[in-house]
mmCIF file of C-alpha atoms in Angstrom:
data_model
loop_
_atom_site.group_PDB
_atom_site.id
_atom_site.type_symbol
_atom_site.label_atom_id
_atom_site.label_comp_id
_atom_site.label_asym_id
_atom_site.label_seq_id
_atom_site.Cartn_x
_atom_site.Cartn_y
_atom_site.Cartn_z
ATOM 1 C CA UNK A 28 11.894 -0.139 -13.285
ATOM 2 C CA UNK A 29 9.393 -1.071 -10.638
ATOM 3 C CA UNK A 30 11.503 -2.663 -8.347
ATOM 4 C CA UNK A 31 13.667 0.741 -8.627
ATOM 5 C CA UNK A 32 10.650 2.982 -8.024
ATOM 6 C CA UNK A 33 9.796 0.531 -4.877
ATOM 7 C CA UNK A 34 12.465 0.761 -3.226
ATOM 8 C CA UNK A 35 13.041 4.880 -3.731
ATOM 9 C CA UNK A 36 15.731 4.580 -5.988
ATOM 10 C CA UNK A 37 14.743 6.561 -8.615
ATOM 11 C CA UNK A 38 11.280 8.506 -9.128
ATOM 12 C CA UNK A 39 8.466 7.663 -11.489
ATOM 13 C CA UNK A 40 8.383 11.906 -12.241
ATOM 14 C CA UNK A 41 12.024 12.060 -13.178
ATOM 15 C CA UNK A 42 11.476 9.506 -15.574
ATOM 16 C CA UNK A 43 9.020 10.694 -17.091
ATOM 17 C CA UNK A 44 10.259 13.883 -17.333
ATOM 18 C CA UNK A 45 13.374 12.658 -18.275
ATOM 19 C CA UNK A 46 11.760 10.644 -21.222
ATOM 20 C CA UNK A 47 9.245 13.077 -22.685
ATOM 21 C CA UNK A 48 12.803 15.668 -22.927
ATOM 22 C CA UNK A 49 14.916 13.243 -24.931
ATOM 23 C CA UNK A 50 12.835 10.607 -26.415
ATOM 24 C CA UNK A 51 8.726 11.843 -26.799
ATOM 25 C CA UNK A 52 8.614 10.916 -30.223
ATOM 26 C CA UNK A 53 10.014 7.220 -29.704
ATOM 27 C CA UNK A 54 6.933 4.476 -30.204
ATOM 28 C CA UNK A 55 8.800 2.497 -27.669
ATOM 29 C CA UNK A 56 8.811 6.017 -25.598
ATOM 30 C CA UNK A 57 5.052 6.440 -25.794
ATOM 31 C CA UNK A 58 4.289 2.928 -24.353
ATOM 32 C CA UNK A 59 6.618 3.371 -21.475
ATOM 33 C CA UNK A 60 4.963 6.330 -20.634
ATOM 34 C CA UNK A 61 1.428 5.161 -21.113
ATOM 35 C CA UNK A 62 2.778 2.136 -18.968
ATOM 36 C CA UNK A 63 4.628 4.079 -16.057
ATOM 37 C CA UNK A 64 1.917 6.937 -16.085
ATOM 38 C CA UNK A 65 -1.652 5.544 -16.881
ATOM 39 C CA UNK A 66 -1.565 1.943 -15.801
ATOM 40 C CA UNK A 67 0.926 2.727 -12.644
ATOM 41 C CA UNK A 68 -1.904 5.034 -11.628
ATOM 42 C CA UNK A 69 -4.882 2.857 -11.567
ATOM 43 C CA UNK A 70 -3.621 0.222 -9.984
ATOM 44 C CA UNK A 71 -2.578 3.041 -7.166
ATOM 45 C CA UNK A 72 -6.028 4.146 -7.323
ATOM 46 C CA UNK A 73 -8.007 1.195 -7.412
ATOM 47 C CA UNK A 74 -6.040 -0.055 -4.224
ATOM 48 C CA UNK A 75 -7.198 3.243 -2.656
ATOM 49 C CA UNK A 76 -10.785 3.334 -3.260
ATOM 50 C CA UNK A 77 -11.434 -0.855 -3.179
ATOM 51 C CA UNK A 78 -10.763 -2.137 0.248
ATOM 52 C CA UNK A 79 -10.811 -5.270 -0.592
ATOM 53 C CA UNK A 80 -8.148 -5.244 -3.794
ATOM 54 C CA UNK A 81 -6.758 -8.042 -2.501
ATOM 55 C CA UNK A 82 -9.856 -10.574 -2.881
ATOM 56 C CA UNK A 83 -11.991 -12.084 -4.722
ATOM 57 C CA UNK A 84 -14.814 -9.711 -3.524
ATOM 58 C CA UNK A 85 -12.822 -6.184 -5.060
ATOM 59 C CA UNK A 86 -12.730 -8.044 -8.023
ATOM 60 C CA UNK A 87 -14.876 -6.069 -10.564
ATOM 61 C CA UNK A 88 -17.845 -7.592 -11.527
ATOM 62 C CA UNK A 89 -16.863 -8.861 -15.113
ATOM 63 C CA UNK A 90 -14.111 -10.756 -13.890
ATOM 64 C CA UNK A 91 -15.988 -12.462 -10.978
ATOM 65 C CA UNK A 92 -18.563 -13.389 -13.944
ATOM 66 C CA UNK A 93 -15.961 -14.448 -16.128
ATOM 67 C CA UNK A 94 -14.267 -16.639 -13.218
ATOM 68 C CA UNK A 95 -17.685 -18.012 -12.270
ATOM 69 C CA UNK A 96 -18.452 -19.283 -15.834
ATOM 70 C CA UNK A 97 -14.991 -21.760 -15.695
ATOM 71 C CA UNK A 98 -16.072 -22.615 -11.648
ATOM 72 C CA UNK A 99 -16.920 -25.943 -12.989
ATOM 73 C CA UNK A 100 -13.854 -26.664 -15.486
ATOM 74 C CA UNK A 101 -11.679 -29.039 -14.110
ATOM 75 C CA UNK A 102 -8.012 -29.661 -14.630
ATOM 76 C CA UNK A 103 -6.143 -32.283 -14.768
ATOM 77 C CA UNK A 104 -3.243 -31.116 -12.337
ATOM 78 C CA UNK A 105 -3.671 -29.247 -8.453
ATOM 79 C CA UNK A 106 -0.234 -27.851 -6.735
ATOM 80 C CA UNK A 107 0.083 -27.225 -3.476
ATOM 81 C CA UNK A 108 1.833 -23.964 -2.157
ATOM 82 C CA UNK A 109 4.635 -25.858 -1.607
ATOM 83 C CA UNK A 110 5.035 -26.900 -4.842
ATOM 84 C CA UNK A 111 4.637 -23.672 -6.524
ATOM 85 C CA UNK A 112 7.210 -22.436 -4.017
ATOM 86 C CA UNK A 113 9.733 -25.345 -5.228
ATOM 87 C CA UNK A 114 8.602 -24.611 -8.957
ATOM 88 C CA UNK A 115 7.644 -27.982 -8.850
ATOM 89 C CA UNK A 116 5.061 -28.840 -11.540
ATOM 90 C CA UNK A 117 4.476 -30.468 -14.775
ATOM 91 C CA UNK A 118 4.724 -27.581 -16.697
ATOM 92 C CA UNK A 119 8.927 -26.627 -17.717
ATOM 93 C CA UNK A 120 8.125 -23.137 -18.814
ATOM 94 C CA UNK A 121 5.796 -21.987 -15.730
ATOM 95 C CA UNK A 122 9.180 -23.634 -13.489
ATOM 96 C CA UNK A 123 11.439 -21.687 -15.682
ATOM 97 C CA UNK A 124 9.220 -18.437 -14.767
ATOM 98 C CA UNK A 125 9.263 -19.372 -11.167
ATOM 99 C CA UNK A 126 12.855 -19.784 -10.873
ATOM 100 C CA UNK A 127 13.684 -16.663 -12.990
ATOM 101 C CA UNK A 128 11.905 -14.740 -10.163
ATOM 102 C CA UNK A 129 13.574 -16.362 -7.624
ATOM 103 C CA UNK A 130 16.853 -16.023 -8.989
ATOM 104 C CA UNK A 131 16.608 -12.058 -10.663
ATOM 105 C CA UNK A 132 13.712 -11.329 -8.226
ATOM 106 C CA UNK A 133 11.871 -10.084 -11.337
ATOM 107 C CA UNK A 134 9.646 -11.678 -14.339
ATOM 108 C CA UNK A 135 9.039 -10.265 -18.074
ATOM 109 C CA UNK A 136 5.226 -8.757 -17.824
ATOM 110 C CA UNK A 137 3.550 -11.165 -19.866
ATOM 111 C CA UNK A 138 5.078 -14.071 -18.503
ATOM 112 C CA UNK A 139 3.789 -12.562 -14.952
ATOM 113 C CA UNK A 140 0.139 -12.565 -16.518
ATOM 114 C CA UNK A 141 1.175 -16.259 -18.189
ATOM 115 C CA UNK A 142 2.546 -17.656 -14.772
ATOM 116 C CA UNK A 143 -0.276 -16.145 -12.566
ATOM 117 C CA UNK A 144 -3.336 -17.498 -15.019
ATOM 118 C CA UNK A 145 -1.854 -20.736 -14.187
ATOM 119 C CA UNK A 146 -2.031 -20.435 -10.556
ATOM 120 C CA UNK A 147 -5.606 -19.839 -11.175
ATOM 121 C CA UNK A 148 -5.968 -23.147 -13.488
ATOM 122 C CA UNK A 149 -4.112 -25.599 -11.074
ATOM 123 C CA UNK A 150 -6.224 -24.397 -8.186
ATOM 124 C CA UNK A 151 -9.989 -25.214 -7.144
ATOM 125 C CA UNK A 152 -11.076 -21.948 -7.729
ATOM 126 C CA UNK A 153 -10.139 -18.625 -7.679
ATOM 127 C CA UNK A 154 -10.502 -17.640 -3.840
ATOM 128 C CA UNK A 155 -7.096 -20.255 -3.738
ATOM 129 C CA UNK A 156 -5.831 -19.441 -6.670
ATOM 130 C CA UNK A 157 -5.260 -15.359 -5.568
ATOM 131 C CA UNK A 158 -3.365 -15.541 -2.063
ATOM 132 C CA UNK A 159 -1.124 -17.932 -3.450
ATOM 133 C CA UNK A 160 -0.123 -15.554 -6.452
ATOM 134 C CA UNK A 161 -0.414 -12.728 -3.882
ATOM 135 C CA UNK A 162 2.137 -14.429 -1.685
ATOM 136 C CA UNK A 163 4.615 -15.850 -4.339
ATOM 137 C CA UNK A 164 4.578 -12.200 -5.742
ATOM 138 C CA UNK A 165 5.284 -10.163 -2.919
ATOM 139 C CA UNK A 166 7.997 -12.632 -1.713
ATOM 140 C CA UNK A 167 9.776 -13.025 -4.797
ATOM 141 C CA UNK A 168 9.202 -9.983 -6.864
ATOM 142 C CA UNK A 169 11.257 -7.337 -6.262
ATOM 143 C CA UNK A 170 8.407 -4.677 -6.935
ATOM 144 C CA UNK A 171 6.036 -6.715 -5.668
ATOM 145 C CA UNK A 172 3.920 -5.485 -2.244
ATOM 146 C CA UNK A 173 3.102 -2.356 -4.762
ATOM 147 C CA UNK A 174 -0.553 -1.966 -6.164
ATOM 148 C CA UNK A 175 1.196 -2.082 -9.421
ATOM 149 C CA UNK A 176 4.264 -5.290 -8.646
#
């Protein structure tokens, strides 16, 4: 639905409304809404209050600690931006991701959080990791260039 409430399609209040009329009691119902209404509006929010939501610096401080603990890890493969562009790397199902998004301009949520974690693993560190998963997203996703794509 995101790339549908990005480009003005459709509205994020219809839906809801829409869905709480006909459906409230559906489980599936309730976690649609608790995913188009809570988590839709913090990201808005937290791009509105934290300037710098787009770097390592608006991260919150329990991620920068958690990112600073694996500063040291090393792996065994570094891509360029190239070759995450050309879904070129050792890994089939991170390529399979990539080219999903290229082709339907959209990626399943959890593969998103799969496929960007290993940006961050086949970079230095996580100042390179984030503009390249910033860029690849708001190219290729459809709803991406939202606080929430």
């Amino acid at each position: 639905m995101q790339s549908y409430f990005h480009f003005g399609q459709i509205s994020a209040q219809q839906i809801v409304i829409t869905v709480k009329q006909f459906f409230q009691k559906d489980p599936s119902a309730v976690a649609f809404l608790e995913e188009i209404i809570v988590r839709r509006e913090l990201s808005d929010n937290f791009c509105y209050v934290n300037p710098k939501y787009d770097s390592y610096d608006g991260f919150l401080d329990w991620a920068k600690e958690t990112l600073n603990k694996h500063r040291k890890d090393e792996s065994k493969f570094i891509y360029s931006l190239e070759e995450f562009e050309e879904a070129n790397t050792h890994e089939d199902l991170w390529n399979a991701a990539k080219k999903e998004l290229l082709i339907n301009g959209k990626m399943h949520g959890y593969m998103r959080l799969y496929w960007a974690k290993k940006i961050l693993e086949w970079k230095k560190s996580p100042e390179e990791a984030l503009p390249i998963a910033i860029h690849l997203n708001n190219k290729y996703e459809l709803g991406g260039r939202d606080p929430n794509g």
